[in-house]
Each structure stands twice: as structure tokens, then as C-alpha cells.
PDB file of C-alpha atoms in Angstrom:
ATOM      1  CA  MET A   1      64.463 115.292-146.430  1.00  0.00           C
ATOM      2  CA  ASN A   2      62.509 116.094-143.399  1.00  0.00           C
ATOM      3  CA  THR A   3      64.171 119.489-143.146  1.00  0.00           C
ATOM      4  CA  VAL A   4      63.176 120.368-146.686  1.00  0.00           C
ATOM      5  CA  SER A   5      59.526 119.563-146.107  1.00  0.00           C
ATOM      6  CA  SER A   6      59.439 121.462-142.852  1.00  0.00           C
ATOM      7  CA  SER A   7      61.133 124.500-144.421  1.00  0.00           C
ATOM      8  CA  SER A   8      58.803 124.452-147.433  1.00  0.00           C
ATOM      9  CA  LYS A   9      55.724 124.329-145.245  1.00  0.00           C
ATOM     10  CA  PRO A  10      56.067 127.881-144.015  1.00  0.00           C
ATOM     11  CA  LEU A  11      56.717 128.973-147.614  1.00  0.00           C
ATOM     12  CA  ALA A  12      53.530 127.256-148.750  1.00  0.00           C
ATOM     13  CA  GLN A  13      51.622 128.971-145.978  1.00  0.00           C
ATOM     14  CA  GLN A  14      53.145 132.290-146.954  1.00  0.00           C
ATOM     15  CA  GLY A  15      52.218 131.648-150.590  1.00  0.00           C
ATOM     16  CA  GLN A  16      48.664 130.796-149.570  1.00  0.00           C
ATOM     17  CA  GLU A  17      48.409 133.954-147.484  1.00  0.00           C
ATOM     18  CA  VAL A  18      49.687 136.085-150.371  1.00  0.00           C
ATOM     19  CA  ALA A  19      47.203 134.407-152.728  1.00  0.00           C
ATOM     20  CA  ASP A  20      44.365 134.957-150.236  1.00  0.00           C
ATOM     21  CA  LYS A  21      45.314 138.623-149.863  1.00  0.00           C
ATOM     22  CA  ALA A  22      45.499 139.039-153.654  1.00  0.00           C
ATOM     23  CA  ALA A  23      42.105 137.379-154.052  1.00  0.00           C
ATOM     24  CA  GLY A  24      40.649 139.594-151.344  1.00  0.00           C
ATOM     25  CA  THR A  25      42.138 142.699-152.948  1.00  0.00           C
ATOM     26  CA  ALA A  26      40.834 141.633-156.382  1.00  0.00           C
ATOM     27  CA  GLN A  27      37.398 141.020-154.935  1.00  0.00           C
ATOM     28  CA  GLY A  28      37.473 144.436-153.269  1.00  0.00           C
ATOM     29  CA  VAL A  29      38.479 146.069-156.562  1.00  0.00           C
ATOM     30  CA  ILE A  30      35.671 144.234-158.354  1.00  0.00           C
ATOM     31  CA  HIS A  31      33.091 145.397-155.795  1.00  0.00           C
ATOM     32  CA  SER A  32      34.445 148.948-155.938  1.00  0.00           C
ATOM     33  CA  THR A  33      34.276 148.911-159.734  1.00  0.00           C
ATOM     34  CA  GLN A  34      30.711 147.571-159.624  1.00  0.00           C
ATOM     35  CA  ARG A  35      29.673 150.344-157.222  1.00  0.00           C
ATOM     36  CA  ALA A  36      31.320 152.990-159.434  1.00  0.00           C
ATOM     37  CA  ALA A  37      29.628 151.561-162.535  1.00  0.00           C
ATOM     38  CA  ASP A  38      26.254 151.456-160.757  1.00  0.00           C
ATOM     39  CA  SER A  39      26.701 155.049-159.643  1.00  0.00           C
ATOM     40  CA  ALA A  40      27.687 156.156-163.160  1.00  0.00           C
ATOM     41  CA  LEU A  41      24.681 154.362-164.654  1.00  0.00           C
ATOM     42  CA  ASP A  42      22.351 155.931-162.077  1.00  0.00           C
ATOM     43  CA  THR A  43      23.742 159.368-162.883  1.00  0.00           C
ATOM     44  CA  LEU A  44      23.422 158.738-166.621  1.00  0.00           C
ATOM     45  CA  SER A  45      19.874 157.454-166.216  1.00  0.00           C
ATOM     46  CA  SER A  46      18.953 160.525-164.189  1.00  0.00           C
ATOM     47  CA  LYS A  47      20.430 162.856-166.816  1.00  0.00           C
ATOM     48  CA  VAL A  48      18.625 161.023-169.631  1.00  0.00           C
ATOM     49  CA  GLU A  49      15.345 161.349-167.734  1.00  0.00           C
ATOM     50  CA  ASP A  50      16.010 165.061-167.174  1.00  0.00           C
ATOM     51  CA  LEU A  51      16.723 165.555-170.881  1.00  0.00           C
ATOM     52  CA  ARG A  52      13.596 163.630-171.810  1.00  0.00           C
ATOM     53  CA  SER A  53      11.453 165.779-169.525  1.00  0.00           C
ATOM     54  CA  GLN A  54      13.020 168.938-170.949  1.00  0.00           C
ATOM     55  CA  ALA A  55      12.730 167.770-174.557  1.00  0.00           C
ATOM     56  CA  ALA A  56       9.042 166.804-174.393  1.00  0.00           C
ATOM     57  CA  PRO A  57       7.704 170.382-174.135  1.00  0.00           C
ATOM     58  CA  LEU A  58      10.129 171.534-176.815  1.00  0.00           C
ATOM     59  CA  LEU A  59       9.031 168.750-179.157  1.00  0.00           C
ATOM     60  CA  ASN A  60       5.382 169.566-178.475  1.00  0.00           C
ATOM     61  CA  ARG A  61       5.988 173.242-179.224  1.00  0.00           C
ATOM     62  CA  VAL A  62       7.896 172.468-182.438  1.00  0.00           C
ATOM     63  CA  SER A  63       5.173 170.059-183.496  1.00  0.00           C
ATOM     64  CA  SER A  64       2.420 172.605-182.923  1.00  0.00           C
ATOM     65  CA  GLN A  65       4.422 175.286-184.770  1.00  0.00           C
ATOM     66  CA  ALA A  66       4.922 172.932-187.722  1.00  0.00           C
ATOM     67  CA  GLU A  67       1.225 172.118-187.718  1.00  0.00           C
ATOM     68  CA  ALA A  68       0.332 175.829-187.664  1.00  0.00           C
ATOM     69  CA  ALA A  69       2.769 176.529-190.515  1.00  0.00           C
ATOM     70  CA  ALA A  70       1.268 173.686-192.560  1.00  0.00           C
ATOM     71  CA  ARG A  71      -2.224 175.047-191.891  1.00  0.00           C
ATOM     72  CA  ARG A  72      -1.152 178.538-193.010  1.00  0.00           C
ATOM     73  CA  GLY A  73       0.439 177.051-196.140  1.00  0.00           C
ATOM     74  CA  ILE A  74      -2.718 175.164-197.024  1.00  0.00           C
ATOM     75  CA  GLU A  75      -4.813 178.300-196.513  1.00  0.00           C
ATOM     76  CA  ALA A  76      -2.418 180.322-198.704  1.00  0.00           C
ATOM     77  CA  VAL A  77      -2.615 177.712-201.474  1.00  0.00           C
ATOM     78  CA  ARG A  78      -6.410 177.677-201.201  1.00  0.00           C
ATOM     79  CA  ASP A  79      -6.578 181.496-201.396  1.00  0.00           C
ATOM     80  CA  THR A  80      -4.179 181.640-204.351  1.00  0.00           C
ATOM     81  CA  SER A  81      -6.113 178.921-206.135  1.00  0.00           C
ATOM     82  CA  GLN A  82      -9.356 180.839-205.630  1.00  0.00           C
ATOM     83  CA  GLN A  83      -7.761 184.046-206.941  1.00  0.00           C
ATOM     84  CA  LEU A  84      -6.423 182.239-210.021  1.00  0.00           C
ATOM     85  CA  ARG A  85      -9.840 180.706-210.660  1.00  0.00           C
ATOM     86  CA  GLU A  86     -11.457 184.153-210.460  1.00  0.00           C
ATOM     87  CA  LYS A  87      -8.858 185.673-212.817  1.00  0.00           C
ATOM     88  CA  ALA A  88      -9.365 182.830-215.311  1.00  0.00           C
ATOM     89  CA  MET A  89     -13.125 183.384-215.211  1.00  0.00           C
ATOM     90  CA  ARG A  90     -12.658 187.135-215.814  1.00  0.00           C
ATOM     91  CA  ALA A  91     -10.270 186.439-218.700  1.00  0.00           C
ATOM     92  CA  SER A  92     -12.723 183.939-220.179  1.00  0.00           C
ATOM     93  CA  ASP A  93     -15.615 186.382-219.831  1.00  0.00           C
ATOM     94  CA  SER A  94     -13.476 189.116-221.387  1.00  0.00           C
ATOM     95  CA  ALA A  95     -12.522 186.866-224.325  1.00  0.00           C
ATOM     96  CA  VAL A  96     -16.150 185.862-224.893  1.00  0.00           C
ATOM     97  CA  GLY A  97     -17.167 189.514-224.737  1.00  0.00           C
ATOM     98  CA  TYR A  98     -14.460 190.466-227.272  1.00  0.00           C
ATOM     99  CA  VAL A  99     -15.530 187.694-229.653  1.00  0.00           C
ATOM    100  CA  LYS A 100     -19.163 188.872-229.387  1.00  0.00           C
ATOM    101  CA  ASP A 101     -18.200 192.513-229.967  1.00  0.00           C
ATOM    102  CA  GLU A 102     -15.542 191.953-232.661  1.00  0.00           C
ATOM    103  CA  PRO A 103     -16.160 188.550-234.315  1.00  0.00           C
ATOM    104  CA  ILE A 104     -14.172 189.272-237.502  1.00  0.00           C
ATOM    105  CA  LYS A 105     -11.129 190.584-235.627  1.00  0.00           C
ATOM    106  CA  ALA A 106     -11.279 187.596-233.270  1.00  0.00           C
ATOM    107  CA  MET A 107     -11.304 185.135-236.204  1.00  0.00           C
ATOM    108  CA  LEU A 108      -8.391 186.958-237.895  1.00  0.00           C
ATOM    109  CA  ILE A 109      -6.387 186.901-234.646  1.00  0.00           C
ATOM    110  CA  ALA A 110      -7.132 183.172-234.186  1.00  0.00           C
ATOM    111  CA  ALA A 111      -6.109 182.420-237.787  1.00  0.00           C
ATOM    112  CA  ALA A 112      -2.894 184.442-237.460  1.00  0.00           C
ATOM    113  CA  THR A 113      -2.052 182.696-234.185  1.00  0.00           C
ATOM    114  CA  GLY A 114      -2.689 179.264-235.768  1.00  0.00           C
ATOM    115  CA  ALA A 115      -0.522 180.117-238.768  1.00  0.00           C
ATOM    116  CA  ALA A 116       2.302 181.346-236.530  1.00  0.00           C
ATOM    117  CA  LEU A 117       2.139 178.119-234.477  1.00  0.00           C
ATOM    118  CA  MET A 118       2.178 175.956-237.629  1.00  0.00           C
ATOM    119  CA  GLY A 119       5.207 177.892-238.952  1.00  0.00           C
ATOM    120  CA  LEU A 120       7.008 177.433-235.633  1.00  0.00           C
ATOM    121  CA  ILE A 121       6.239 173.693-235.586  1.00  0.00           C
ATOM    122  CA  ALA A 122       7.464 173.305-239.190  1.00  0.00           C
ATOM    123  CA  LEU A 123      10.666 175.199-238.372  1.00  0.00           C
ATOM    124  CA  LEU A 124      11.320 173.079-235.273  1.00  0.00           C
ATOM    125  CA  SER A 125      10.652 169.778-237.055  1.00  0.00           C
ATOM    126  CA  ARG A 126      12.966 170.768-239.945  1.00  0.00           C
ATOM    127  CA  SER A 127      15.796 171.754-237.561  1.00  0.00           C
ATOM    128  CA  SER A 128      15.448 168.522-235.582  1.00  0.00           C
ATOM    129  CA  ARG A 129      15.823 166.445-238.791  1.00  0.00           C
ATOM    130  CA  ASP A 130      19.075 168.217-239.712  1.00  0.00           C
TER     131      ASP A 130
END
């Protein structure tokens, strides 16, 4: 029995040494992996910061171009609106002038237009009932 315990003792020591080496190797791998991950994160962080610094002027330029385009659009709408207002005033003045110059013709045209509209409405209402 004594021989078994003495022969197993060196095996236990060898097992302990192997376990210690494996633990040391695992710890080394863990540290190496942590360093690699830290390095990768530092590189990624640096690249993100570079992209952010490059994107800021581009975003500012795009924003100012969009603002300028919106301003031009608003000015174009304002100009077109003014032109339409002026044309409507000229048409109104022209119609008033025509009615003053030709009152009988103007009344006949208005009556004919009203009759045509009433005929169209009657035709549409009859076709929608069928």
C-alpha cells in the first residue's frame, strides 16, 4: 500500500504541474485577447472620431445648401403668387371694362353661360340616377 501512495505522489505532482501550466497558458491567452480587443476598440474609436470630424463639414454644407434651396423655393412661390395676383387684377379690370362698354352683350354671355351650366348639371344628375 505504501508503494502505491508513493508512486501516485509523483503523478499528483505532475498533474498539478500540468494544471498550473494550463492555467498559466489560459491566463496568458486571456490577457492577450484583452490586449487585442483593447487595441481593436482603440482603432475603431479613432476611425469613428475621424469619420465624425470629416462628416461634420459635409453635414454643415448640405444643411446650408438645403436652407438656400428652401429660401429660393419660398422666393419663387412668392414671386409666382404676386404674378398671379397681378394677372387676376388685370383680368378683373378687363371684365369690368367689358361690362361697362358692352352691358347687353355681357348679360347675354352670362345668361348663356348659366343656361349651359344648368343643362350640364341636369344631364349629370340624370345620368347618375340611371
